[in-house]
mmCIF file of C-alpha atoms in Angstrom:
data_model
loop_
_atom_site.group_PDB
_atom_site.id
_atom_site.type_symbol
_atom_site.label_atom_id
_atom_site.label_comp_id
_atom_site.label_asym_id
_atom_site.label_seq_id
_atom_site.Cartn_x
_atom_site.Cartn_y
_atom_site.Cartn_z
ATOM 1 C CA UNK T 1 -56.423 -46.083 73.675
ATOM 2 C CA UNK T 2 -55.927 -47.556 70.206
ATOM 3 C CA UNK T 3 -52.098 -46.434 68.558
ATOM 4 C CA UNK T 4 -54.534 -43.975 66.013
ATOM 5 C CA UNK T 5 -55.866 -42.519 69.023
ATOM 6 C CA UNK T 6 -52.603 -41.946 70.955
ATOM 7 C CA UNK T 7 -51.183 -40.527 67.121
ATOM 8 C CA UNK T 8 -53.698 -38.505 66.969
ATOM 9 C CA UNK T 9 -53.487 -36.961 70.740
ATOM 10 C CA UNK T 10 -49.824 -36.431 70.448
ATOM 11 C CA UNK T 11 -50.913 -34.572 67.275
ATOM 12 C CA UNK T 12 -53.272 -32.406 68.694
ATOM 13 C CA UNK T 13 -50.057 -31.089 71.191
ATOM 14 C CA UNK T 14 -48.429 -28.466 68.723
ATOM 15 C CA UNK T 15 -51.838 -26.776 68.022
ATOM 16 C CA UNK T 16 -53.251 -26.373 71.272
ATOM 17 C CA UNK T 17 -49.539 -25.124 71.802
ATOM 18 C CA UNK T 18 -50.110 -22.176 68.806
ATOM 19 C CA UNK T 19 -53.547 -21.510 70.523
ATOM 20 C CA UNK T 20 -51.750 -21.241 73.937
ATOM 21 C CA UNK T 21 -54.315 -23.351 75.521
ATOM 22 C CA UNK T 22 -52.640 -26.154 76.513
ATOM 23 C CA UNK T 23 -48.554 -26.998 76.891
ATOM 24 C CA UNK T 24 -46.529 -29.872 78.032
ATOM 25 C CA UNK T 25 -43.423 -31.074 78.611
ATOM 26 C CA UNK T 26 -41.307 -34.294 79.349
ATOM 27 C CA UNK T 27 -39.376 -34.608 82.940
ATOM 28 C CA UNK T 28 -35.816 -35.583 82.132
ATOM 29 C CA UNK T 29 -32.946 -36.968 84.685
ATOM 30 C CA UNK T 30 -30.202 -37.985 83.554
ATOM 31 C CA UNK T 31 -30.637 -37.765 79.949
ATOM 32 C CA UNK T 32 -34.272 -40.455 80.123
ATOM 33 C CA UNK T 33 -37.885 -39.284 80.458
ATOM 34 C CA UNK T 34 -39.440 -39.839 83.825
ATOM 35 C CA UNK T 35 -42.234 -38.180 83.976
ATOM 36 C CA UNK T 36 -44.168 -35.329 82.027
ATOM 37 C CA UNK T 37 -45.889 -32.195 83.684
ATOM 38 C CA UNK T 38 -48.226 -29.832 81.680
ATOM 39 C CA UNK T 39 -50.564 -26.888 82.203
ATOM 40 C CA UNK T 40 -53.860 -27.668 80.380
ATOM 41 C CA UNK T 41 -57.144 -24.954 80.391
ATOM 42 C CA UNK T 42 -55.304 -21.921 80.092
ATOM 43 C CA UNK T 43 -56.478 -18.641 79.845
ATOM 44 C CA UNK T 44 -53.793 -15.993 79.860
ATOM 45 C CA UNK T 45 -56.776 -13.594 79.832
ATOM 46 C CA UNK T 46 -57.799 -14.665 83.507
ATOM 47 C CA UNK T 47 -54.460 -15.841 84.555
ATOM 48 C CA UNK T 48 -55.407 -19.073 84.896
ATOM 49 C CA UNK T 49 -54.623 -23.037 84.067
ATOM 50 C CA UNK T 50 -54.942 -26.379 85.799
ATOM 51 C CA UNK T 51 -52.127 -28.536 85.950
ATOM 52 C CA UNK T 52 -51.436 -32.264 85.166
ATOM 53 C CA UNK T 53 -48.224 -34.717 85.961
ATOM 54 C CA UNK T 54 -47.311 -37.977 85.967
ATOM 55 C CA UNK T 55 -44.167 -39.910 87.065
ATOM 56 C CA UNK T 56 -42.943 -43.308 85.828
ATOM 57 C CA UNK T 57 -43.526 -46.094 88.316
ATOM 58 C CA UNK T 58 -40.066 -46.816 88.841
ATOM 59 C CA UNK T 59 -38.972 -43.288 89.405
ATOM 60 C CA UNK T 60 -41.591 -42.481 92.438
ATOM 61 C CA UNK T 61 -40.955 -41.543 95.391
ATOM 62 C CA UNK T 62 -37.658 -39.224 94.046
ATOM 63 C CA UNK T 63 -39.670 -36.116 94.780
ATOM 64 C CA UNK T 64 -39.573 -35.828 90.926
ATOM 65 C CA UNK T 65 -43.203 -34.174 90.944
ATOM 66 C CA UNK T 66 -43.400 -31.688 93.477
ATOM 67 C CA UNK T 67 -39.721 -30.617 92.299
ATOM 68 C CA UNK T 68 -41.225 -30.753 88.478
ATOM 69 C CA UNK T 69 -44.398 -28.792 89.544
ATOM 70 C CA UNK T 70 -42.623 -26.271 91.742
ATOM 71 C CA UNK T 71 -40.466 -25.147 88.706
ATOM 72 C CA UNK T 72 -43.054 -25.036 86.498
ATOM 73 C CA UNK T 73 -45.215 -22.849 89.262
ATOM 74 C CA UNK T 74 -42.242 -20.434 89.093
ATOM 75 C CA UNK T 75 -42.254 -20.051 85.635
ATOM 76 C CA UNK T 76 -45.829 -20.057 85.000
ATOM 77 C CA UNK T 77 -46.046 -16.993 87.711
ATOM 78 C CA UNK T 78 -42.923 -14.780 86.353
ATOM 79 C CA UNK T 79 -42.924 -15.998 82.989
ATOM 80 C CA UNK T 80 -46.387 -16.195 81.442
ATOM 81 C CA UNK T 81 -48.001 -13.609 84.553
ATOM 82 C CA UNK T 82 -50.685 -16.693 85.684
ATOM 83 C CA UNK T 83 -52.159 -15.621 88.923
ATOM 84 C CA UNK T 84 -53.657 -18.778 89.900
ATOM 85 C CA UNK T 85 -52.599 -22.693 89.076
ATOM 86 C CA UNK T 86 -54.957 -25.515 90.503
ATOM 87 C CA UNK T 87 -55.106 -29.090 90.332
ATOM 88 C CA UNK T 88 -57.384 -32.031 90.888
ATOM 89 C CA UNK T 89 -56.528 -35.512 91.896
ATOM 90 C CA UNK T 90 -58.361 -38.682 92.986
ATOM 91 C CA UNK T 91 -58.869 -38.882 96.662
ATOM 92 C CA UNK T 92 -57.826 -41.871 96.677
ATOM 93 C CA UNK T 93 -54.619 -40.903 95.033
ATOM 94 C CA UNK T 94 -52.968 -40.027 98.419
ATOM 95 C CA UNK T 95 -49.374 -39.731 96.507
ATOM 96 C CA UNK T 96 -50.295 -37.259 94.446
ATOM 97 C CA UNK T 97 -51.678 -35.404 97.148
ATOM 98 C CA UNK T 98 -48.877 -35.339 98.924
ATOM 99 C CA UNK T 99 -46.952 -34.058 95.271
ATOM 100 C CA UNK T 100 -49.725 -30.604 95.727
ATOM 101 C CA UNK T 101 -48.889 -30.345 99.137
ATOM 102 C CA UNK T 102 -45.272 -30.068 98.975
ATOM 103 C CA UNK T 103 -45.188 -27.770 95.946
ATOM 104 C CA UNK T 104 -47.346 -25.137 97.683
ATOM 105 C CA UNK T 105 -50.913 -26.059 96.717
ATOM 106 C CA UNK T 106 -53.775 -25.770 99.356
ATOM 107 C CA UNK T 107 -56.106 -28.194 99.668
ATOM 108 C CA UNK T 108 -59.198 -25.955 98.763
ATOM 109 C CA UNK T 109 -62.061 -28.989 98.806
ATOM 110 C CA UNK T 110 -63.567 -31.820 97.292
ATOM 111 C CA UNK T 111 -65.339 -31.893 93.987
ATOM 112 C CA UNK T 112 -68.276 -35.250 94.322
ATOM 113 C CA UNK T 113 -68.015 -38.039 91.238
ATOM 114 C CA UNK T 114 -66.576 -35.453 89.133
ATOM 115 C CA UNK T 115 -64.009 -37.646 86.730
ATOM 116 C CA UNK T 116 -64.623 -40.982 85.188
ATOM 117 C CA UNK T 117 -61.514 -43.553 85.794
ATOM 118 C CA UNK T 118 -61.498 -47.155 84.650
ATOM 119 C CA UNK T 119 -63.213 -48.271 87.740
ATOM 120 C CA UNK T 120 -65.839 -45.599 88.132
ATOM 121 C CA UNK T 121 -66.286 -42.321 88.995
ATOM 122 C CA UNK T 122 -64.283 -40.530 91.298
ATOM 123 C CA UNK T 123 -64.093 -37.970 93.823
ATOM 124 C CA UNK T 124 -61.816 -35.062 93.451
ATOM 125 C CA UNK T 125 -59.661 -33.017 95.800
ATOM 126 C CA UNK T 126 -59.024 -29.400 94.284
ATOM 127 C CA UNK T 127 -55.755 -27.758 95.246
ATOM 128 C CA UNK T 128 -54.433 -24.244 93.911
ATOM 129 C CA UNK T 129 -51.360 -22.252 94.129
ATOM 130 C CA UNK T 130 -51.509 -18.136 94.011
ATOM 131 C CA UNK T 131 -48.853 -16.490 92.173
ATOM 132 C CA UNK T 132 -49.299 -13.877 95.535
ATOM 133 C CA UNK T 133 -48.492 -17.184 97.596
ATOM 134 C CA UNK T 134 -45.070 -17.201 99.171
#
């Protein structure tokens, strides 16, 4: 991604904010970012949104994600009335597996060739939270 490209993404943030499609927001400890979590695809009509993290290299393995995601399950039940969160990793991202698991997402399958990363395409696992989950 070319520094116009990453301008212009960052950009893009406070209007898919407006249009309550998309929202994100930086993990903080200790005053530094470490990590940012986000809900992307939402539709407050359906009560629905999928969610996306990331944590810094050096921070992992804190339990900075699934504590990050579980919050922002919390809220995104009681606050904004979503009924249903879900998220897709790599299957060969086993760490952020284990980041669904312990925030309360099911595994609920496996979704063939579906994204494109740098080295191909990949395989997805699909996990999903309910807001009628305990």
């Amino acid at each position: 991604m070319t520094d116009a490209e990453a301008d212009d993404w960052i950009a893009s943030w406070a209007e898919r904010w407006a249009d309550e499609t998309d929202a994100a927001w930086a993990v903080i400890d200790a005053g530094s970012i470490v990590g940012q979590i986000g809900l992307r695809r939402i539709d407050l009509g359906e009560g629905l949104a999928a969610v996306s993290y990331w944590v810094l290299p050096a921070e992992r393995g804190r339990r900075i994600a699934p504590r990050a995601l579980g919050l922002l399950s919390v809220w995104s039940f009681g606050t904004l009335g979503l009924h249903r969160l879900q998220l897709s990793h790599s299957t060969v991202n086993e760490a952020s597996c284990r980041v669904a698991q312990h925030a309360g997402f099911d595994a609920e399958g496996t979704k063939r060739e579906e994204a494109r990363h740098t080295d191909g395409w990949h395989d997805m696992h699909l996990h999903a939270r309910l807001s009628t989950d305990s």
